[in-house]
Short mmCIF file of C-alpha atoms in Angstrom, two decimals:
data_model
loop_
_atom_site.label_atom_id
_atom_site.label_comp_id
_atom_site.label_asym_id
_atom_site.label_seq_id
_atom_site.Cartn_x
_atom_site.Cartn_y
_atom_site.Cartn_z
CA MET A 228 28.80 17.98 18.00
CA SER A 229 29.34 20.71 15.47
CA ASP A 230 26.61 20.73 13.04
CA VAL A 231 26.39 23.48 10.58
CA ARG A 232 22.50 23.36 10.96
CA ASP A 233 23.07 24.84 14.46
CA GLU A 234 23.68 28.05 12.47
CA VAL A 235 19.99 28.24 11.84
CA GLY A 236 19.27 28.57 15.52
CA ALA A 237 16.42 26.50 17.44
CA GLU A 238 13.84 29.34 17.60
CA THR A 239 13.91 29.82 13.53
CA VAL A 240 13.91 26.10 13.17
CA ALA A 241 10.77 25.60 15.43
CA GLU A 242 9.29 28.50 13.22
CA LEU A 243 10.21 27.04 9.78
CA HIS A 244 8.52 23.60 10.95
CA ALA A 245 5.40 25.31 11.89
CA THR A 246 5.52 27.34 8.27
CA ALA A 247 6.10 23.76 6.67
CA LEU A 248 2.75 22.38 8.61
CA GLU A 249 1.15 25.53 7.51
CA LEU A 250 2.20 24.72 3.72
CA ILE A 251 1.32 21.11 3.75
CA ASP A 252 -2.18 21.97 5.06
CA VAL A 253 -2.73 24.22 1.99
CA ALA A 254 -1.75 21.23 -0.16
CA ARG A 255 -3.83 18.99 1.72
CA THR A 256 -6.85 21.08 1.24
CA ILE A 257 -6.26 21.19 -2.64
CA ILE A 258 -5.74 17.47 -2.67
CA GLU A 259 -8.49 16.71 -0.74
CA ARG A 260 -10.87 18.68 -2.90
CA ALA A 261 -9.47 17.18 -6.29
CA TRP A 262 -9.66 13.62 -4.68
CA ALA A 263 -13.39 14.19 -3.77
CA ASP A 264 -14.42 16.30 -6.82
CA GLY A 265 -12.33 15.46 -9.46
CA PHE A 266 -9.19 16.59 -11.73
CA THR A 267 -7.84 16.72 -15.02
CA VAL A 268 -4.98 14.65 -16.13
CA GLU A 269 -2.31 14.99 -18.60
CA ARG A 270 0.86 12.83 -19.63
CA LYS A 271 4.32 14.56 -19.19
CA ARG A 272 7.06 13.96 -22.08
CA ASP A 273 8.51 11.32 -20.13
CA GLY A 274 5.11 9.52 -20.34
CA SER A 275 4.36 10.06 -16.42
CA PHE A 276 1.03 11.72 -15.25
CA VAL A 277 0.42 14.84 -14.15
CA THR A 278 -2.92 16.40 -12.85
CA ASN A 279 -4.17 20.07 -12.49
CA ALA A 280 -3.83 19.33 -8.69
CA ASP A 281 -0.07 18.59 -8.89
CA LEU A 282 0.19 21.82 -10.51
CA GLU A 283 -1.99 23.71 -8.28
CA VAL A 284 -0.15 22.41 -5.00
CA GLU A 285 3.32 23.40 -6.27
CA GLN A 286 2.33 27.04 -7.69
CA ARG A 287 0.63 27.81 -4.36
CA LEU A 288 3.46 26.31 -2.53
CA ARG A 289 5.97 28.19 -4.24
CA THR A 290 3.85 31.70 -4.08
CA SER A 291 3.53 31.39 -0.42
CA ILE A 292 7.33 30.45 0.23
CA THR A 293 8.64 33.19 -1.97
CA GLN A 294 6.18 35.88 -0.10
CA ARG A 295 7.66 34.75 3.34
CA TYR A 296 10.99 33.95 2.40
CA PRO A 297 12.04 35.88 -0.99
CA GLU A 298 15.56 34.87 -0.62
CA HIS A 299 15.04 31.20 -0.12
CA GLY A 300 15.58 28.73 -3.12
CA ILE A 301 12.68 26.28 -4.25
CA LEU A 302 13.22 23.04 -6.05
CA GLY A 303 10.15 21.24 -7.50
CA GLU A 304 9.28 18.52 -9.62
CA GLU A 305 6.93 20.60 -11.90
CA PHE A 306 8.84 24.09 -12.46
CA PRO A 307 12.11 25.28 -12.73
CA ALA A 308 14.34 25.85 -9.89
CA LEU A 309 14.43 29.21 -7.88
CA ASN A 310 17.27 30.79 -6.50
CA PRO A 311 19.66 27.67 -6.73
CA HIS A 312 22.47 29.34 -4.72
CA ALA A 313 20.58 30.12 -1.81
CA ARG A 314 21.77 28.78 1.67
CA PHE A 315 17.88 27.66 2.61
CA GLN A 316 16.40 25.50 -0.01
CA TRP A 317 12.97 23.91 0.06
CA ILE A 318 12.33 20.63 -2.19
CA LEU A 319 8.93 19.75 -2.73
CA ASP A 320 6.98 16.75 -4.74
CA PRO A 321 3.29 18.04 -4.64
CA ILE A 322 1.81 14.40 -5.35
CA ASP A 323 4.26 11.54 -5.01
CA GLY A 324 2.65 8.59 -6.79
CA THR A 325 0.59 10.81 -9.16
CA GLU A 326 -0.32 7.54 -11.03
CA ASP A 327 -1.66 5.99 -7.99
CA PHE A 328 -3.74 9.34 -7.44
CA VAL A 329 -4.95 9.19 -11.14
CA HIS A 330 -6.09 5.76 -10.53
CA ARG A 331 -7.49 6.09 -6.96
CA VAL A 332 -5.07 4.31 -5.03
CA PRO A 333 -5.17 6.08 -1.46
CA THR A 334 -1.42 5.78 -0.73
CA PHE A 335 -0.21 8.75 -2.69
CA GLY A 336 1.56 11.60 -1.03
CA THR A 337 3.16 15.01 -0.76
CA ILE A 338 6.68 15.40 0.06
CA LEU A 339 8.05 18.65 1.36
CA ALA A 340 11.63 19.51 3.03
CA LEU A 341 13.84 22.38 3.83
CA TYR A 342 17.86 22.24 3.60
CA TYR A 343 20.21 24.52 4.87
CA ARG A 344 23.53 24.58 3.03
CA GLY A 345 23.10 21.29 1.68
CA ARG A 346 21.62 19.58 5.21
CA PRO A 347 18.15 18.53 6.03
CA VAL A 348 16.41 20.90 8.33
CA ILE A 349 12.82 20.13 8.10
CA GLY A 350 10.83 17.09 6.28
CA VAL A 351 7.07 16.43 5.91
CA LEU A 352 5.45 13.67 4.29
CA ASP A 353 1.72 14.07 4.13
CA HIS A 354 -1.12 11.51 2.78
CA ALA A 355 -4.52 13.22 2.30
CA ALA A 356 -6.40 10.48 1.65
CA LEU A 357 -5.26 8.45 4.61
CA ASN A 358 -5.41 11.16 7.35
CA LEU A 359 -1.60 10.51 8.10
CA ARG A 360 1.43 12.85 8.51
CA ALA A 361 4.69 12.39 9.50
CA SER A 362 7.06 15.50 10.11
CA ALA A 363 10.36 16.10 11.55
CA ALA A 364 12.52 19.51 12.47
CA PHE A 365 16.33 19.23 13.11
CA ARG A 366 16.80 18.68 17.10
CA LEU A 367 13.10 18.76 17.71
CA GLY A 368 12.08 15.18 16.72
CA THR A 369 9.79 13.57 14.39
CA TYR A 370 6.30 13.30 14.75
CA SER A 371 3.07 11.01 13.71
CA ASN A 372 -0.14 13.05 13.46
CA GLY A 373 1.66 15.45 15.86
CA ALA A 374 2.66 12.61 18.34
CA ARG A 375 6.45 12.03 18.97
CA VAL A 376 7.91 8.90 17.40
CA ARG A 377 11.29 7.02 18.08
CA LEU A 378 12.24 4.10 16.27
CA ASP A 379 12.62 0.85 18.22
CA ASN A 380 16.55 -0.32 17.14
CA THR A 381 16.17 -3.78 18.71
CA GLU A 382 17.62 -6.66 16.36
CA VAL A 383 15.16 -8.16 13.88
CA PRO A 384 15.72 -11.28 12.39
CA SER A 385 15.79 -11.03 8.40
CA HIS A 386 12.83 -13.38 7.97
CA SER A 387 10.55 -11.05 9.50
CA THR A 388 12.25 -7.89 8.83
CA ARG A 389 9.39 -5.75 7.43
CA LEU A 390 11.17 -4.15 4.54
CA ILE A 391 9.91 -2.00 1.74
CA LEU A 392 11.41 -1.76 -1.47
CA SER A 393 10.80 0.25 -4.82
CA ALA A 394 9.50 -1.95 -7.91
CA ARG A 395 12.10 -3.83 -9.78
CA ALA A 396 11.69 -1.05 -12.62
CA ASN A 397 13.47 1.47 -10.16
CA PHE A 398 16.57 -0.83 -9.89
CA THR A 399 16.63 -0.58 -13.89
CA ARG A 400 15.50 2.87 -14.36
CA PHE A 401 18.74 4.51 -15.62
CA ARG A 402 21.38 1.60 -14.71
CA ASP A 403 20.67 -2.05 -14.75
CA GLU A 404 21.02 -2.84 -10.99
CA GLY A 405 18.16 -5.65 -11.08
CA HIS A 406 20.50 -8.12 -9.50
CA LYS A 407 20.27 -6.02 -6.24
CA PHE A 408 16.31 -6.24 -5.98
CA ASP A 409 16.69 -10.04 -6.87
CA ALA A 410 18.95 -10.54 -3.83
CA LEU A 411 16.70 -8.40 -1.60
CA VAL A 412 13.63 -10.38 -2.26
CA ARG A 413 15.40 -13.50 -1.46
CA ALA A 414 17.41 -12.32 1.76
CA PHE A 415 14.24 -10.31 2.99
CA PRO A 416 11.12 -12.51 2.26
CA ASN A 417 8.66 -10.17 4.26
CA HIS A 418 8.74 -7.43 1.70
CA ARG A 419 6.20 -4.99 0.32
CA ILE A 420 6.49 -2.65 -2.85
CA TYR A 421 5.21 0.75 -2.20
CA ARG A 422 5.74 4.32 -3.84
CA SER A 423 8.24 6.32 -2.38
CA CYS A 424 6.11 8.60 -0.06
CA PHE A 425 4.00 6.09 1.42
CA GLY A 426 7.23 3.67 2.10
CA HIS A 427 9.13 6.75 3.79
CA THR A 428 6.09 7.63 6.19
CA LEU A 429 5.93 3.84 7.21
CA VAL A 430 9.74 3.96 8.07
CA ALA A 431 9.91 7.23 9.54
CA ILE A 432 6.76 6.28 12.16
CA GLY A 433 8.28 2.78 12.75
CA ALA A 434 5.56 0.87 10.80
CA ALA A 435 8.05 -0.91 8.51
CA ASP A 436 11.60 -1.72 9.76
CA ALA A 437 13.45 -0.40 6.48
CA MET A 438 13.19 0.68 2.74
CA VAL A 439 15.34 0.35 -0.21
CA ASP A 440 14.60 3.01 -2.43
CA TYR A 441 16.62 3.07 -5.88
CA GLN A 442 17.31 5.69 -8.61
CA ASP A 443 15.27 8.49 -7.30
CA ARG A 444 15.24 12.19 -8.17
CA VAL A 445 16.24 14.61 -5.29
CA TRP A 446 12.29 15.66 -4.69
CA ASP A 447 11.61 11.98 -4.11
CA ILE A 448 13.86 11.43 -1.17
CA ALA A 449 14.12 14.99 0.10
CA ALA A 450 12.21 14.66 3.14
CA VAL A 451 12.86 11.30 4.52
CA PRO A 452 16.94 11.94 5.98
CA ILE A 453 15.61 14.20 8.52
CA LEU A 454 12.48 12.24 9.37
CA VAL A 455 14.72 9.27 9.92
CA GLU A 456 17.74 11.01 11.48
CA GLU A 457 15.35 12.69 14.18
CA ALA A 458 13.40 9.37 14.76
CA GLY A 459 16.71 7.80 15.86
CA GLY A 460 17.29 5.80 12.72
CA ALA A 461 19.73 5.67 10.09
CA TYR A 462 19.88 6.67 6.29
CA HIS A 463 22.65 6.03 3.86
CA VAL A 464 22.75 6.84 0.10
CA VAL A 465 24.11 3.86 -1.39
CA SER A 466 25.00 5.29 -4.78
CA GLU A 467 24.53 8.29 -6.66
CA PHE A 468 25.12 9.17 -10.45
CA ASP A 469 24.36 11.58 -13.38
CA THR A 470 21.94 10.29 -16.18
CA PRO A 471 23.16 11.36 -19.54
CA GLU A 472 20.93 14.31 -19.31
CA GLY A 473 22.75 15.51 -16.20
CA ALA A 474 20.01 14.74 -13.95
CA ARG A 475 21.27 13.38 -10.60
CA VAL A 476 20.11 9.99 -9.33
CA TYR A 477 20.18 8.61 -5.61
CA SER A 478 19.41 5.39 -4.28
CA THR A 479 18.94 4.97 -0.70
CA VAL A 480 18.30 2.83 2.49
CA PHE A 481 16.68 3.86 5.58
CA GLY A 482 15.37 2.83 8.75
CA LYS A 483 16.15 0.95 12.02
CA HIS A 484 20.23 1.17 12.38
CA ASN A 485 20.81 -2.81 12.53
CA VAL A 486 18.45 -3.40 9.59
CA VAL A 487 20.01 -0.70 7.63
CA THR A 488 23.65 -2.05 8.30
CA ARG A 489 22.85 -5.47 6.84
CA LEU A 490 21.06 -3.98 3.89
CA THR A 491 24.08 -1.82 3.30
CA ALA A 492 26.45 -5.01 3.53
CA LEU A 493 24.00 -6.88 1.01
CA LEU A 494 24.16 -4.23 -1.62
CA LYS A 495 27.93 -3.58 -1.60
CA MET B 248 -27.15 -19.41 -19.19
CA SER B 249 -27.96 -22.03 -16.60
CA ASP B 250 -26.14 -21.33 -13.12
CA VAL B 251 -26.70 -23.26 -9.97
CA ARG B 252 -26.74 -19.58 -8.37
CA ASP B 253 -30.06 -18.79 -10.16
CA GLU B 254 -31.46 -21.50 -7.57
CA VAL B 255 -31.12 -18.79 -4.94
CA GLY B 256 -33.38 -16.30 -6.64
CA ALA B 257 -32.62 -12.47 -7.27
CA GLU B 258 -34.92 -11.23 -4.01
CA THR B 259 -32.58 -13.53 -1.71
CA VAL B 260 -29.52 -12.29 -3.43
CA ALA B 261 -30.44 -8.80 -2.67
CA GLU B 262 -31.39 -9.54 1.02
CA LEU B 263 -28.10 -11.64 1.47
CA HIS B 264 -26.09 -8.81 0.10
CA ALA B 265 -27.58 -6.15 2.44
CA THR B 266 -27.25 -8.81 5.42
CA ALA B 267 -23.60 -8.98 4.52
CA LEU B 268 -23.09 -4.86 4.56
CA GLU B 269 -24.80 -4.93 7.83
CA LEU B 270 -22.23 -7.74 9.20
CA ILE B 271 -19.42 -5.60 7.55
CA ASP B 272 -20.75 -2.64 9.29
CA VAL B 273 -20.37 -4.42 12.64
CA ALA B 274 -16.90 -5.35 11.71
CA ARG B 275 -15.74 -1.75 10.89
CA THR B 276 -17.13 -0.37 13.99
CA ILE B 277 -15.10 -3.06 16.20
CA ILE B 278 -12.04 -2.33 14.06
CA GLU B 279 -12.24 1.44 14.27
CA ARG B 280 -12.39 1.45 17.86
CA ALA B 281 -9.62 -0.86 18.24
CA TRP B 282 -7.37 1.17 15.46
CA ALA B 283 -8.15 4.69 17.73
CA ASP B 284 -8.15 3.16 21.09
CA GLY B 285 -5.79 -0.05 21.04
CA PHE B 286 -5.68 -3.49 21.37
CA THR B 287 -4.12 -6.65 22.48
CA VAL B 288 -1.60 -8.70 20.33
CA GLU B 289 -0.68 -12.17 20.55
CA ARG B 290 0.96 -14.82 18.43
CA LYS B 291 -0.42 -17.87 16.88
CA ARG B 292 1.27 -21.12 16.75
CA ASP B 293 2.31 -20.52 13.04
CA GLY B 294 4.02 -17.15 14.35
CA SER B 295 1.30 -14.97 12.72
CA PHE B 296 -0.49 -12.02 14.58
CA VAL B 297 -3.92 -12.27 16.15
CA THR B 298 -5.61 -9.44 18.21
CA ASN B 299 -8.58 -9.20 20.35
CA ALA B 300 -10.00 -7.18 17.42
CA ASP B 301 -9.67 -10.38 15.04
CA LEU B 302 -11.51 -12.46 17.57
CA GLU B 303 -14.39 -10.18 18.43
CA VAL B 304 -15.04 -9.36 14.87
CA GLU B 305 -15.17 -13.01 13.88
CA GLN B 306 -17.11 -13.98 16.99
CA ARG B 307 -19.85 -11.10 16.48
CA LEU B 308 -20.14 -12.13 12.83
CA ARG B 309 -20.62 -15.68 13.62
CA THR B 310 -23.26 -14.90 16.21
CA SER B 311 -25.22 -12.85 13.97
CA ILE B 312 -24.92 -15.15 11.13
CA THR B 313 -26.27 -18.08 13.33
CA GLN B 314 -29.20 -16.15 14.71
CA ARG B 315 -30.32 -15.15 11.16
CA TYR B 316 -29.64 -18.44 9.50
CA PRO B 317 -28.86 -21.41 11.85
CA GLU B 318 -28.91 -23.55 8.84
CA HIS B 319 -26.00 -21.86 7.11
CA GLY B 320 -22.30 -23.12 7.51
CA ILE B 321 -19.52 -20.70 8.61
CA LEU B 322 -15.68 -20.80 7.77
CA GLY B 323 -13.30 -18.53 9.12
CA GLU B 324 -9.92 -18.22 10.19
CA GLU B 325 -9.79 -17.93 13.73
CA PHE B 326 -12.49 -20.79 14.69
CA PRO B 327 -13.51 -24.28 13.71
CA ALA B 328 -15.82 -24.81 10.74
CA LEU B 329 -20.00 -24.76 11.21
CA ASN B 330 -22.18 -26.70 9.21
CA PRO B 331 -19.51 -27.90 6.93
CA HIS B 332 -21.88 -29.43 4.61
CA ALA B 333 -24.62 -26.74 4.28
CA ARG B 334 -25.49 -25.32 0.72
CA PHE B 335 -24.76 -21.65 1.91
CA GLN B 336 -21.16 -21.29 3.29
CA TRP B 337 -20.06 -17.89 4.92
CA ILE B 338 -16.48 -17.33 4.42
CA LEU B 339 -14.59 -14.51 6.59
CA ASP B 340 -11.27 -13.32 7.58
CA PRO B 341 -11.71 -10.91 10.40
CA ILE B 342 -8.85 -8.71 9.46
CA ASP B 343 -6.55 -9.69 6.47
CA GLY B 344 -3.02 -8.34 7.11
CA THR B 345 -3.24 -8.27 10.92
CA GLU B 346 0.69 -7.77 11.01
CA ASP B 347 -0.14 -4.90 8.94
CA PHE B 348 -2.69 -3.54 11.62
CA VAL B 349 -0.70 -4.59 14.55
CA HIS B 350 2.04 -1.99 13.19
CA ARG B 351 -0.18 0.53 12.24
CA VAL B 352 -0.21 0.18 8.33
CA PRO B 353 -3.69 1.35 7.26
CA THR B 354 -4.12 -0.94 4.39
CA PHE B 355 -5.27 -4.03 6.46
CA GLY B 356 -9.07 -5.10 5.36
CA THR B 357 -11.94 -7.44 6.45
CA ILE B 358 -12.94 -10.46 3.81
CA LEU B 359 -16.50 -11.49 3.86
CA ALA B 360 -18.04 -13.91 1.53
CA LEU B 361 -21.09 -16.16 0.77
CA TYR B 362 -21.09 -19.13 -1.50
CA TYR B 363 -23.95 -21.31 -2.50
CA ARG B 364 -23.30 -24.68 -3.26
CA GLY B 365 -19.46 -23.97 -3.93
CA ARG B 366 -20.19 -21.08 -6.36
CA PRO B 367 -19.92 -17.29 -4.97
CA VAL B 368 -22.59 -15.25 -4.31
CA ILE B 369 -21.64 -12.40 -2.46
CA GLY B 370 -18.30 -10.80 -1.70
CA VAL B 371 -17.24 -7.67 0.51
CA LEU B 372 -13.91 -6.22 1.27
CA ASP B 373 -13.82 -3.35 3.81
CA HIS B 374 -10.95 -0.93 4.96
CA ALA B 375 -11.99 0.64 7.85
CA ALA B 376 -8.57 2.87 7.98
CA LEU B 377 -9.16 4.02 4.56
CA ASN B 378 -13.06 4.48 4.43
CA LEU B 379 -12.77 2.04 1.19
CA ARG B 380 -15.16 -0.67 0.59
CA ALA B 381 -15.92 -3.10 -2.51
CA SER B 382 -18.92 -5.33 -2.58
CA ALA B 383 -20.70 -7.53 -5.21
CA ALA B 384 -23.62 -9.91 -5.45
CA PHE B 385 -24.52 -12.46 -8.14
CA ARG B 386 -26.04 -10.64 -11.27
CA LEU B 387 -26.56 -7.34 -9.11
CA GLY B 388 -23.12 -5.94 -9.94
CA THR B 389 -19.93 -4.45 -8.08
CA TYR B 390 -19.69 -1.31 -6.02
CA SER B 391 -17.14 0.64 -4.49
CA ASN B 392 -18.34 2.67 -1.79
CA GLY B 393 -21.97 2.27 -3.21
CA ALA B 394 -21.08 3.42 -6.62
CA ARG B 395 -21.38 0.68 -9.50
CA VAL B 396 -17.97 -0.30 -11.21
CA ARG B 397 -17.11 -1.99 -14.14
CA LEU B 398 -13.48 -2.95 -15.54
CA ASP B 399 -12.25 -1.47 -18.51
CA ASN B 400 -11.02 -4.19 -20.42
CA THR B 401 -9.31 -2.48 -23.25
CA GLU B 402 -5.61 -3.60 -23.90
CA VAL B 403 -2.68 -2.60 -21.45
CA PRO B 404 0.73 -2.82 -22.73
CA SER B 405 2.91 -5.26 -20.08
CA HIS B 406 5.26 -2.44 -19.21
CA SER B 407 2.65 0.14 -18.10
CA THR B 408 0.44 -2.81 -16.77
CA ARG B 409 -0.49 -1.93 -12.93
CA LEU B 410 0.12 -5.33 -11.59
CA ILE B 411 -0.10 -6.38 -7.62
CA LEU B 412 1.81 -9.41 -6.70
CA SER B 413 1.98 -11.00 -3.41
CA ALA B 414 5.51 -11.18 -1.64
CA ARG B 415 8.06 -13.71 -2.93
CA ALA B 416 7.70 -15.31 0.30
CA ASN B 417 4.13 -16.52 -0.66
CA PHE B 418 5.47 -18.10 -3.87
CA THR B 419 7.67 -20.39 -1.76
CA ARG B 420 5.10 -20.76 1.33
CA PHE B 421 4.30 -24.19 0.73
CA ARG B 422 6.00 -25.19 -2.40
CA ASP B 423 9.00 -23.34 -4.13
CA GLU B 424 7.44 -21.48 -7.17
CA GLY B 425 10.04 -18.49 -6.75
CA HIS B 426 10.84 -18.74 -10.32
CA LYS B 427 7.28 -17.64 -11.22
CA PHE B 428 7.66 -14.42 -9.17
CA ASP B 429 10.96 -13.59 -10.68
CA ALA B 430 9.53 -13.88 -14.35
CA LEU B 431 6.40 -11.64 -13.23
CA VAL B 432 8.75 -8.93 -11.91
CA ARG B 433 10.81 -9.29 -15.14
CA ALA B 434 7.94 -9.08 -17.73
CA PHE B 435 5.76 -6.51 -15.51
CA PRO B 436 7.97 -3.77 -14.27
CA ASN B 437 5.31 -1.42 -12.98
CA HIS B 438 4.25 -3.78 -10.24
CA ARG B 439 3.41 -3.17 -6.34
CA ILE B 440 3.37 -5.72 -3.58
CA TYR B 441 0.11 -5.52 -1.17
CA ARG B 442 -1.51 -7.70 1.15
CA SER B 443 -4.35 -9.97 -0.41
CA CYS B 444 -7.33 -7.70 0.98
CA PHE B 445 -6.04 -4.42 -0.32
CA GLY B 446 -4.82 -6.02 -3.55
CA HIS B 447 -8.23 -7.51 -4.16
CA THR B 448 -9.98 -4.24 -3.50
CA LEU B 449 -7.90 -2.36 -5.93
CA VAL B 450 -8.13 -4.80 -8.98
CA ALA B 451 -12.09 -5.04 -7.97
CA ILE B 452 -12.59 -1.30 -8.32
CA GLY B 453 -10.24 -0.80 -11.28
CA ALA B 454 -7.46 1.10 -9.62
CA ALA B 455 -5.08 -1.89 -10.56
CA ASP B 456 -5.01 -4.10 -13.79
CA ALA B 457 -4.84 -7.40 -12.13
CA MET B 458 -3.09 -9.36 -9.33
CA VAL B 459 -1.17 -12.58 -8.96
CA ASP B 460 -1.94 -13.97 -5.39
CA TYR B 461 -0.04 -17.12 -4.60
CA GLN B 462 -0.39 -19.85 -2.15
CA ASP B 463 -3.38 -18.55 0.01
CA ARG B 464 -6.29 -20.49 2.13
CA VAL B 465 -9.75 -20.36 1.14
CA TRP B 466 -10.54 -17.22 3.65
CA ASP B 467 -7.84 -15.28 1.95
CA ILE B 468 -9.44 -15.37 -1.46
CA ALA B 469 -13.18 -15.94 -0.92
CA ALA B 470 -14.59 -12.61 -1.77
CA VAL B 471 -12.46 -11.79 -4.88
CA PRO B 472 -14.10 -14.31 -7.26
CA ILE B 473 -17.81 -12.51 -7.20
CA LEU B 474 -16.01 -9.00 -7.16
CA VAL B 475 -14.15 -9.44 -10.31
CA GLU B 476 -16.81 -11.52 -12.16
CA GLU B 477 -19.50 -8.81 -11.75
CA ALA B 478 -17.04 -6.10 -12.51
CA GLY B 479 -16.58 -7.64 -15.93
CA GLY B 480 -13.33 -9.03 -15.18
CA ALA B 481 -11.68 -12.63 -15.23
CA TYR B 482 -10.81 -14.81 -12.40
CA HIS B 483 -8.41 -18.04 -12.50
CA VAL B 484 -6.78 -20.62 -10.10
CA VAL B 485 -3.68 -21.13 -11.57
CA SER B 486 -2.90 -23.92 -9.01
CA GLU B 487 -4.08 -25.64 -6.00
CA PHE B 488 -2.83 -28.18 -3.67
CA ASP B 489 -2.80 -29.79 -0.42
CA THR B 490 -0.25 -29.19 2.39
CA PRO B 491 1.15 -32.02 4.13
CA GLU B 492 -0.98 -31.05 6.93
CA GLY B 493 -4.32 -31.38 4.71
CA ALA B 494 -4.63 -27.53 4.09
CA ARG B 495 -5.92 -26.70 0.71
CA VAL B 496 -3.91 -23.78 -1.02
CA TYR B 497 -4.94 -21.80 -3.91
CA SER B 498 -2.99 -19.58 -6.38
CA THR B 499 -5.05 -17.09 -8.54
CA VAL B 500 -4.82 -14.53 -10.97
CA PHE B 501 -7.60 -12.02 -11.61
CA GLY B 502 -8.31 -8.58 -12.98
CA LYS B 503 -8.74 -7.35 -16.52
CA HIS B 504 -9.62 -10.05 -19.24
CA ASN B 505 -6.67 -9.47 -21.70
CA VAL B 506 -3.97 -8.70 -18.67
CA VAL B 507 -5.30 -12.10 -16.87
CA THR B 508 -4.66 -14.12 -20.29
CA ARG B 509 -1.17 -12.91 -20.73
CA LEU B 510 -0.52 -13.44 -16.97
CA THR B 511 -1.88 -17.05 -16.96
CA ALA B 512 0.24 -17.89 -19.98
CA LEU B 513 3.32 -16.73 -18.71
CA LEU B 514 2.62 -18.88 -15.09
CA LYS B 515 2.21 -22.20 -17.12
#
């Protein structure tokens, strides 16, 4: 199979994966210290939370990436894009679920991904307060705390499918697609609602069967495609559109193949 | 204020609280070992999971309680009730969220409570994989990993209220009350769905504003009343009934006072 990502070369992919893990170690150290010793909290213009830990992680990672790979692009939640036309693009969300972090719910996480010509090469999800990390690299597999994981794609009946959803608020965030949430909770009664990063990790390591994550920005969902693909699962963008302010918004379904097939059919 | 629990005496309450924490330490050690080294899994007649860790925790706690307090009653999920007419009743669920434990989702927890003449005296919720514990004792306060916690009862607007729900399946488990779930997810868009014990802990320590937990058995909700009461919050049973098999089922709302008031009104 020809894949544009093979241009990167296996050795470079392995090196970039190692670099991503070093970067996420830096992020974890900053977040562990803030979680233990405290942090400052502010509200952004959209009302969402940002802490000094979010800003410090993103700044530190941007500096490290720029030093090693000055020609690479960087797209993060808290600062403007760098080198937006570069072939390699790092995408990061320093703390996904900052609201949970602020309220001391330990399921927040850090999202880091690397794309090459628009295709995912590296993905890392790290949960400092859970000592849990999922990572993947193109043609190198998916790992849970360093151990290789592969999804079990045997059939799961709908009533016992372990499905993760985003909150109903996500389904109505920019467009009202609340009826899709209502259909999902009826068809798949064994559901949970978690924030993106925690849900993505659980699906990537096979702890849940699938997730339906609605109306996200690119940094929310940047890591999960390669994590799921390399674990042997499926990832689909079920819709994407631009907000009136020009922000691209994605709704996605991913996890075990047969569950994703059923979910995609239901969401059509 | 006259309260039947004052018959127990402050010194005895403190001693029973210390005993409960020793018991939960035993539970945590067993669960940590199983989480790290593995466990056996079986299905119960109702299709739910049980592991050798569930059984070992309940057996060890029953033995310890009986040795110290042979006249006390014990009610647990996995074995028959002991001394059901005793004034003191220990109630426990060795692993709440065994399905999550089995699938390596770290938010499972242990529930332990002590009642005196039908009123809650001690409550402990312990999350071995999160290093998170909430405990409370009558007139002694609520603690998060040993530090006193008090709920902030200032007003929270509905759109930003951090509400935890049980899955829609819980709302239709024995009776169809699914319309109440549908009303809640619309009125309180900032919701999550977690298993009982994790939700109870987050509410007790103020990490979430309130929880609506539907159609539970007594061991699922045994610890949370004293935890919320001693933290300065509110706890209401919004409905209770017996299943055709004679099992008592409870639906509850608890958390910050003003949020519980609004939730109770919505659920009427």
